[in-house]
């Protein structure tokens, strides 16, 4: 009997249009950094997001975060408030600059940055004469954070707000897309994201002058078109044309992909409505619209099963599942940094598991997943 093919957590989905657009880039020899395909991708992103904010296409979301921190004036020794429930790439650019991440706990509704803990942390830091330079809030797993409250706190204390929407392209708060609430927004087009450019990211800038400076820094800070003159330490961060070509094609299907993600979430909703041991993580606030990039289940305290047991069971059936991001204040590289909060993020991490959520899954794949989940929790 043939072994069933593996169902990945969130595999990229390519189509004929993607191949055609990449072919055009290759035929035009626009495969290196910059060029018309990059400009077209940036313009397409503006159109899709319905914004006039400048968008700079880069080679990764991490590059975008790094540049956002530089533009915010973050330097060695400065403090940056950062969500603890996120992937390590959110905090690493802080360390690139020799600055200090200060980690903030989650709240129970979205499991993203808790506004109350954030404000308490700012006030305590200010009392001690420590003025934070920036805040990085993340819309983890495509679930919008309480960004409007956080933006008000940032404005009140005059702290630059960086909005990491790497996982939340297509998610909205009050009909406004995530990534457009902060001074800077971050997008990612990694292979596992809702659309991919085979890698890549983007920096959304509230001020045009910041976008100009970001392009300059991302292009090795070159000041002369005819020679090799540079006015500061720059970076090789501009998105290659071939990646932009793939992004252009993928972006045309964003709405369909968001719809597909939300249908997968509905599929899981129906399954877990009949299973008492876990809760499917979902948006409860009508003002929030999630792309449900990944579907997350949280085991109840009374559950006889556990995340590791389900992960191993699914793995034997060639179905990938994955633990959540380990809170950053627990990571060995950051254990000496300050942390504000209790155990909300830690409890969520320990009790939860991400399930397959790729838009390319077939009905056969979904039935395999359904049968596996029902069998595991019925055993």
CSV table of C-alpha atoms in Angstrom, one decimal:
chain,number,residue,atom,x,y,z
A,1,UNK,CA,0.0,0.0,0.0
A,2,UNK,CA,1.4,3.4,-1.0
A,3,UNK,CA,2.3,5.8,1.8
A,4,UNK,CA,0.0,8.9,1.7
A,5,UNK,CA,1.6,12.2,0.7
A,6,UNK,CA,2.5,14.6,3.5
A,7,UNK,CA,0.0,17.3,4.3
A,8,UNK,CA,2.1,20.4,5.1
A,9,UNK,CA,1.3,23.0,7.7
A,10,UNK,CA,1.1,25.8,5.1
A,11,UNK,CA,2.6,25.0,1.8
A,12,UNK,CA,3.0,27.6,-0.9
A,13,UNK,CA,0.4,27.5,-3.7
A,14,UNK,CA,1.6,28.4,-7.2
A,15,UNK,CA,-0.5,28.5,-10.4
A,16,UNK,CA,0.0,29.1,-14.1
A,17,UNK,CA,-0.1,32.9,-13.6
A,18,UNK,CA,2.8,32.7,-11.2
A,19,UNK,CA,4.9,30.8,-13.7
A,20,UNK,CA,4.0,33.2,-16.5
A,21,UNK,CA,5.0,36.3,-14.5
A,22,UNK,CA,8.3,34.8,-13.4
A,23,UNK,CA,9.0,33.8,-17.0
A,24,UNK,CA,8.4,37.5,-18.1
A,25,UNK,CA,10.9,38.6,-15.4
A,26,UNK,CA,13.5,36.1,-16.6
A,27,UNK,CA,13.0,37.0,-20.3
A,28,UNK,CA,13.4,40.7,-19.4
A,29,UNK,CA,16.6,39.8,-17.4
A,30,UNK,CA,15.0,41.5,-14.3
A,31,UNK,CA,16.2,38.8,-11.8
A,32,UNK,CA,18.5,41.0,-9.6
A,33,UNK,CA,17.6,43.6,-7.0
A,34,UNK,CA,15.2,46.4,-8.0
A,35,UNK,CA,13.7,47.1,-11.5
A,36,UNK,CA,10.2,47.5,-12.9
A,37,UNK,CA,8.8,44.3,-11.4
A,38,UNK,CA,9.7,45.6,-7.9
A,39,UNK,CA,8.0,48.9,-8.6
A,40,UNK,CA,4.9,47.2,-10.0
A,41,UNK,CA,4.7,45.0,-6.9
A,42,UNK,CA,4.9,48.0,-4.6
A,43,UNK,CA,2.2,49.7,-6.5
A,44,UNK,CA,0.0,46.6,-6.5
A,45,UNK,CA,0.4,46.4,-2.7
A,46,UNK,CA,-0.7,50.0,-2.3
A,47,UNK,CA,-3.8,49.3,-4.5
A,48,UNK,CA,-4.7,46.1,-2.6
A,49,UNK,CA,-4.4,47.7,0.8
A,50,UNK,CA,-6.2,50.8,-0.4
A,51,UNK,CA,-3.5,53.1,0.9
A,52,UNK,CA,-1.4,56.0,-0.3
A,53,UNK,CA,1.4,55.2,2.2
A,54,UNK,CA,4.7,54.4,0.5
A,55,UNK,CA,5.6,50.8,0.4
A,56,UNK,CA,9.2,49.5,0.0
A,57,UNK,CA,9.6,45.9,-1.2
A,58,UNK,CA,12.6,44.2,0.5
A,59,UNK,CA,14.2,40.8,0.6
A,60,UNK,CA,12.6,39.8,3.9
A,61,UNK,CA,10.2,40.9,6.6
A,62,UNK,CA,13.2,40.9,9.0
A,63,UNK,CA,14.9,43.4,6.8
A,64,UNK,CA,11.8,45.6,7.0
A,65,UNK,CA,11.8,45.4,10.8
A,66,UNK,CA,15.5,46.3,10.9
A,67,UNK,CA,15.0,49.4,8.7
A,68,UNK,CA,11.9,50.4,10.7
A,69,UNK,CA,13.9,50.4,13.9
A,70,UNK,CA,16.7,52.4,12.3
A,71,UNK,CA,14.2,55.0,10.9
A,72,UNK,CA,12.7,55.2,14.4
A,73,UNK,CA,16.1,56.3,15.7
A,74,UNK,CA,16.8,53.2,17.7
A,75,UNK,CA,20.4,52.9,18.8
A,76,UNK,CA,22.6,50.8,21.0
A,77,UNK,CA,21.4,50.8,24.6
A,78,UNK,CA,17.9,52.0,23.7
A,79,UNK,CA,14.8,50.1,24.9
A,80,UNK,CA,12.2,48.6,22.5
A,81,UNK,CA,8.9,47.2,23.8
A,82,UNK,CA,8.2,43.9,22.0
A,83,UNK,CA,5.5,41.3,22.1
A,84,UNK,CA,6.7,38.1,23.6
A,85,UNK,CA,4.2,35.8,21.7
A,86,UNK,CA,5.9,36.0,18.3
A,87,UNK,CA,8.6,34.4,16.1
A,88,UNK,CA,12.1,35.3,17.1
A,89,UNK,CA,12.6,37.4,13.9
A,90,UNK,CA,10.5,40.1,15.5
A,91,UNK,CA,13.0,40.7,18.3
A,92,UNK,CA,16.3,39.9,16.6
A,93,UNK,CA,16.5,43.2,14.7
A,94,UNK,CA,16.5,45.0,18.0
A,95,UNK,CA,19.6,43.0,19.0
A,96,UNK,CA,21.2,43.8,15.6
A,97,UNK,CA,21.3,47.4,16.7
A,98,UNK,CA,22.6,46.7,20.2
A,99,UNK,CA,19.3,47.8,21.7
A,100,UNK,CA,17.3,46.1,24.5
A,101,UNK,CA,14.1,44.2,23.9
A,102,UNK,CA,11.6,44.5,26.7
A,103,UNK,CA,9.0,41.8,26.4
A,104,UNK,CA,5.2,42.3,26.9
A,105,UNK,CA,2.7,39.6,27.8
A,106,UNK,CA,-0.4,38.7,25.8
A,107,UNK,CA,-4.1,39.2,26.6
A,108,UNK,CA,-6.7,36.4,26.6
A,109,UNK,CA,-8.8,37.4,23.6
A,110,UNK,CA,-6.3,37.6,20.8
A,111,UNK,CA,-3.2,36.4,22.6
A,112,UNK,CA,-1.3,39.3,21.1
A,113,UNK,CA,0.2,42.2,23.1
A,114,UNK,CA,-1.8,43.2,26.1
A,115,UNK,CA,-2.5,47.0,26.0
A,116,UNK,CA,-2.9,47.2,29.8
A,117,UNK,CA,0.4,45.5,30.5
A,118,UNK,CA,2.0,47.7,27.8
A,119,UNK,CA,0.9,50.9,29.4
A,120,UNK,CA,1.9,49.7,32.9
A,121,UNK,CA,5.3,48.8,31.5
A,122,UNK,CA,5.8,52.2,29.9
A,123,UNK,CA,4.8,54.1,33.1
A,124,UNK,CA,7.1,52.0,35.2
A,125,UNK,CA,10.0,52.5,32.8
A,126,UNK,CA,9.4,56.2,32.6
A,127,UNK,CA,9.4,56.4,36.4
A,128,UNK,CA,12.9,54.9,36.4
A,129,UNK,CA,14.0,57.4,33.7
A,130,UNK,CA,14.0,54.8,30.9
A,131,UNK,CA,12.2,56.1,27.8
A,132,UNK,CA,11.3,53.4,25.3
A,133,UNK,CA,12.2,54.3,21.7
A,134,UNK,CA,9.7,52.0,19.9
A,135,UNK,CA,6.9,49.5,20.3
A,136,UNK,CA,6.7,46.3,18.1
A,137,UNK,CA,3.2,44.8,18.1
A,138,UNK,CA,2.4,41.6,16.2
A,139,UNK,CA,-0.8,40.2,14.6
A,140,UNK,CA,0.2,36.6,15.4
A,141,UNK,CA,-1.3,33.8,13.3
A,142,UNK,CA,-3.3,36.4,11.3
A,143,UNK,CA,-5.4,37.4,14.4
A,144,UNK,CA,-5.5,41.2,14.6
A,145,UNK,CA,-4.0,42.6,17.9
A,146,UNK,CA,-5.9,45.3,19.8
A,147,UNK,CA,-4.1,47.7,17.6
A,148,UNK,CA,-6.3,50.7,18.1
A,149,UNK,CA,-5.8,50.8,21.9
A,150,UNK,CA,-2.1,50.2,21.4
A,151,UNK,CA,-1.8,53.0,18.9
A,152,UNK,CA,-3.5,55.4,21.3
A,153,UNK,CA,-1.0,54.4,24.0
A,154,UNK,CA,1.9,54.9,21.6
A,155,UNK,CA,0.6,58.3,20.6
A,156,UNK,CA,0.0,59.3,24.3
A,157,UNK,CA,3.6,58.6,25.2
A,158,UNK,CA,5.1,59.7,21.9
A,159,UNK,CA,6.6,56.3,21.1
A,160,UNK,CA,7.1,55.1,17.6
A,161,UNK,CA,4.8,52.2,16.8
A,162,UNK,CA,6.0,49.4,14.5
A,163,UNK,CA,3.2,47.0,13.4
A,164,UNK,CA,4.4,43.5,12.4
A,165,UNK,CA,1.7,42.2,10.1
A,166,UNK,CA,3.9,39.5,8.6
A,167,UNK,CA,1.2,36.9,9.1
A,168,UNK,CA,-1.8,39.1,8.7
A,169,UNK,CA,-2.0,40.3,5.1
A,170,UNK,CA,-5.7,40.6,4.4
A,171,UNK,CA,-6.7,40.8,8.1
A,172,UNK,CA,-8.6,44.0,9.1
A,173,UNK,CA,-9.7,46.1,12.1
A,174,UNK,CA,-12.8,48.1,11.4
A,175,UNK,CA,-12.3,47.6,7.7
A,176,UNK,CA,-8.7,48.9,7.8
A,177,UNK,CA,-6.0,46.5,6.8
A,178,UNK,CA,-3.5,45.4,9.4
A,179,UNK,CA,-0.1,47.1,8.8
A,180,UNK,CA,-1.7,50.6,8.3
A,181,UNK,CA,-2.1,51.5,12.0
A,182,UNK,CA,1.4,52.2,13.1
A,183,UNK,CA,4.2,54.6,12.0
A,184,UNK,CA,5.6,51.6,10.1
A,185,UNK,CA,4.1,48.4,8.9
A,186,UNK,CA,5.8,45.1,8.2
A,187,UNK,CA,4.7,42.4,5.7
A,188,UNK,CA,6.3,39.1,4.8
A,189,UNK,CA,6.1,37.0,1.6
A,190,UNK,CA,7.9,34.0,2.9
A,191,UNK,CA,7.0,30.6,1.4
A,192,UNK,CA,4.5,29.7,4.2
A,193,UNK,CA,2.6,33.1,4.1
A,194,UNK,CA,-0.8,33.7,2.6
A,195,UNK,CA,0.9,34.9,-0.6
A,196,UNK,CA,4.6,34.3,-1.3
A,197,UNK,CA,7.3,35.9,-3.4
A,198,UNK,CA,9.5,33.0,-2.7
A,199,UNK,CA,10.8,35.0,0.2
A,200,UNK,CA,10.7,38.8,0.6
A,201,UNK,CA,9.0,41.4,2.7
A,202,UNK,CA,7.8,45.0,2.6
A,203,UNK,CA,8.1,48.1,4.8
A,204,UNK,CA,5.0,50.4,4.9
A,205,UNK,CA,5.9,54.0,5.8
A,206,UNK,CA,3.6,56.7,7.1
A,207,UNK,CA,6.0,59.4,5.9
A,208,UNK,CA,7.4,59.6,2.4
A,209,UNK,CA,10.8,60.8,3.6
A,210,UNK,CA,11.1,57.6,5.6
A,211,UNK,CA,10.4,55.5,2.5
A,212,UNK,CA,13.1,57.5,0.6
A,213,UNK,CA,15.6,56.8,3.4
A,214,UNK,CA,14.6,53.1,3.6
A,215,UNK,CA,15.3,52.7,-0.2
A,216,UNK,CA,18.6,54.4,0.3
A,217,UNK,CA,19.7,52.3,3.2
A,218,UNK,CA,18.4,49.1,1.5
A,219,UNK,CA,20.6,49.9,-1.6
A,220,UNK,CA,23.9,50.0,0.3
A,221,UNK,CA,23.4,53.8,0.9
A,222,UNK,CA,24.9,54.5,-2.5
A,223,UNK,CA,24.9,58.3,-3.3
A,224,UNK,CA,26.4,58.3,-6.8
A,225,UNK,CA,24.9,56.6,-9.9
A,226,UNK,CA,28.2,56.7,-11.7
A,227,UNK,CA,30.5,55.6,-9.0
A,228,UNK,CA,30.8,53.8,-5.7
A,229,UNK,CA,30.2,56.5,-3.2
A,230,UNK,CA,28.3,55.7,0.0
A,231,UNK,CA,27.2,58.1,2.8
A,232,UNK,CA,26.5,55.6,5.5
A,233,UNK,CA,26.5,51.9,6.4
A,234,UNK,CA,23.9,50.5,4.1
A,235,UNK,CA,22.4,47.0,3.5
A,236,UNK,CA,21.7,44.7,0.6
A,237,UNK,CA,17.9,44.5,1.3
A,238,UNK,CA,16.1,45.4,-2.0
A,239,UNK,CA,13.8,42.7,-3.3
A,240,UNK,CA,15.0,40.9,-6.5
A,241,UNK,CA,12.8,41.4,-9.6
A,242,UNK,CA,12.2,37.6,-9.9
A,243,UNK,CA,10.7,37.6,-6.4
A,244,UNK,CA,8.6,40.6,-7.1
A,245,UNK,CA,7.2,39.0,-10.3
A,246,UNK,CA,6.0,36.0,-8.3
A,247,UNK,CA,4.5,38.4,-5.7
A,248,UNK,CA,2.6,40.3,-8.4
A,249,UNK,CA,1.0,37.2,-9.6
A,250,UNK,CA,0.2,35.9,-6.1
A,251,UNK,CA,-1.3,39.2,-5.0
A,252,UNK,CA,-4.0,39.0,-7.7
A,253,UNK,CA,-5.4,36.1,-5.8
A,254,UNK,CA,-5.2,37.5,-2.3
A,255,UNK,CA,-9.0,37.8,-1.7
A,256,UNK,CA,-9.5,34.2,-2.9
A,257,UNK,CA,-6.8,33.0,-0.6
A,258,UNK,CA,-8.2,34.8,2.4
A,259,UNK,CA,-11.6,33.3,1.6
A,260,UNK,CA,-10.0,29.9,1.3
A,261,UNK,CA,-8.3,30.3,4.7
A,262,UNK,CA,-11.5,31.3,6.3
A,263,UNK,CA,-13.3,28.3,4.8
A,264,UNK,CA,-10.6,26.1,6.3
A,265,UNK,CA,-11.2,27.8,9.6
A,266,UNK,CA,-15.0,27.0,9.2
A,267,UNK,CA,-14.0,23.4,8.5
A,268,UNK,CA,-12.2,23.2,11.8
A,269,UNK,CA,-15.0,25.0,13.6
A,270,UNK,CA,-17.4,22.3,12.6
A,271,UNK,CA,-15.0,19.5,13.7
A,272,UNK,CA,-14.3,21.0,17.1
A,273,UNK,CA,-17.9,21.9,17.8
A,274,UNK,CA,-18.2,18.1,18.5
A,275,UNK,CA,-15.0,17.7,20.5
A,276,UNK,CA,-15.0,18.9,24.2
A,277,UNK,CA,-11.3,18.7,25.0
A,278,UNK,CA,-10.1,21.7,22.9
A,279,UNK,CA,-11.1,25.2,21.8
A,280,UNK,CA,-10.4,26.4,18.3
A,281,UNK,CA,-8.8,29.8,18.6
A,282,UNK,CA,-11.0,32.4,16.8
A,283,UNK,CA,-11.8,36.1,16.6
A,284,UNK,CA,-14.7,37.0,18.9
A,285,UNK,CA,-14.8,40.8,18.3
A,286,UNK,CA,-16.9,41.8,15.3
A,287,UNK,CA,-14.5,44.7,14.6
A,288,UNK,CA,-11.8,42.2,13.9
A,289,UNK,CA,-11.5,40.3,10.6
A,290,UNK,CA,-8.9,37.6,10.5
A,291,UNK,CA,-7.2,35.9,7.5
A,292,UNK,CA,-6.8,32.8,9.8
A,293,UNK,CA,-3.3,32.3,8.4
A,294,UNK,CA,-2.8,29.3,10.8
A,295,UNK,CA,-5.6,27.6,12.7
A,296,UNK,CA,-4.7,27.1,16.4
A,297,UNK,CA,-6.3,24.8,18.9
A,298,UNK,CA,-6.0,25.2,22.7
A,299,UNK,CA,-6.4,22.2,25.0
A,300,UNK,CA,-8.6,22.7,28.0
A,301,UNK,CA,-7.1,22.2,31.5
A,302,UNK,CA,-9.5,19.2,31.9
A,303,UNK,CA,-8.4,17.6,28.7
A,304,UNK,CA,-7.1,14.0,28.9
A,305,UNK,CA,-5.1,14.6,25.7
A,306,UNK,CA,-2.3,17.0,25.0
A,307,UNK,CA,-0.6,18.9,22.1
A,308,UNK,CA,2.5,16.7,22.0
A,309,UNK,CA,0.3,13.6,21.8
A,310,UNK,CA,-1.7,14.9,18.9
A,311,UNK,CA,1.4,16.2,17.1
A,312,UNK,CA,3.0,12.7,17.2
A,313,UNK,CA,-0.2,11.0,16.2
A,314,UNK,CA,-0.7,13.3,13.2
A,315,UNK,CA,3.0,12.9,12.2
A,316,UNK,CA,2.6,9.2,11.9
A,317,UNK,CA,-0.2,9.8,9.5
A,318,UNK,CA,1.9,12.2,7.4
A,319,UNK,CA,0.0,15.3,8.7
A,320,UNK,CA,2.1,18.2,9.9
A,321,UNK,CA,1.2,20.2,13.0
A,322,UNK,CA,3.4,22.5,15.0
A,323,UNK,CA,3.8,24.1,18.4
A,324,UNK,CA,3.2,27.8,18.8
A,325,UNK,CA,6.1,30.3,18.9
A,326,UNK,CA,7.9,29.8,22.2
A,327,UNK,CA,7.5,33.2,24.1
A,328,UNK,CA,10.6,35.2,23.6
A,329,UNK,CA,11.2,36.0,27.2
A,330,UNK,CA,11.7,32.2,27.7
A,331,UNK,CA,14.3,32.0,25.0
A,332,UNK,CA,17.9,31.5,26.3
A,333,UNK,CA,19.2,34.3,24.1
A,334,UNK,CA,16.8,36.8,25.8
A,335,UNK,CA,16.4,35.5,29.4
A,336,UNK,CA,18.4,38.5,30.7
A,337,UNK,CA,15.9,41.0,29.3
A,338,UNK,CA,13.0,42.6,31.2
A,339,UNK,CA,9.5,41.1,31.0
A,340,UNK,CA,6.2,42.5,32.0
A,341,UNK,CA,3.1,40.4,32.5
A,342,UNK,CA,2.1,37.1,34.0
A,343,UNK,CA,1.7,33.7,32.3
A,344,UNK,CA,-0.9,34.3,29.6
A,345,UNK,CA,1.4,33.9,26.7
A,346,UNK,CA,3.2,30.9,28.3
A,347,UNK,CA,0.0,29.1,29.1
A,348,UNK,CA,-1.2,29.6,25.5
A,349,UNK,CA,2.1,28.2,24.2
A,350,UNK,CA,2.0,25.2,26.4
A,351,UNK,CA,-1.6,24.2,25.7
A,352,UNK,CA,-1.8,24.9,22.0
A,353,UNK,CA,-1.0,23.4,18.6
A,354,UNK,CA,-1.2,24.8,15.0
A,355,UNK,CA,-3.0,22.6,12.4
A,356,UNK,CA,-2.6,22.4,8.6
A,357,UNK,CA,-4.0,25.6,7.0
A,358,UNK,CA,-2.6,25.7,3.4
A,359,UNK,CA,-4.9,27.0,0.7
A,360,UNK,CA,-3.8,24.2,-1.6
A,361,UNK,CA,-5.3,21.4,0.5
A,362,UNK,CA,-7.8,19.2,-1.4
A,363,UNK,CA,-11.0,17.7,-0.1
A,364,UNK,CA,-9.1,14.4,0.3
A,365,UNK,CA,-6.5,16.2,2.5
A,366,UNK,CA,-9.3,17.7,4.6
A,367,UNK,CA,-11.0,14.4,5.1
A,368,UNK,CA,-7.7,12.8,6.2
A,369,UNK,CA,-7.3,15.6,8.7
A,370,UNK,CA,-10.9,15.2,9.9
A,371,UNK,CA,-10.6,11.5,10.3
A,372,UNK,CA,-7.4,11.8,12.2
A,373,UNK,CA,-8.7,14.3,14.7
A,374,UNK,CA,-11.9,12.4,15.4
A,375,UNK,CA,-9.9,9.2,15.8
A,376,UNK,CA,-7.4,10.7,18.2
A,377,UNK,CA,-9.9,12.4,20.4
A,378,UNK,CA,-12.2,9.3,20.4
A,379,UNK,CA,-9.5,6.8,21.3
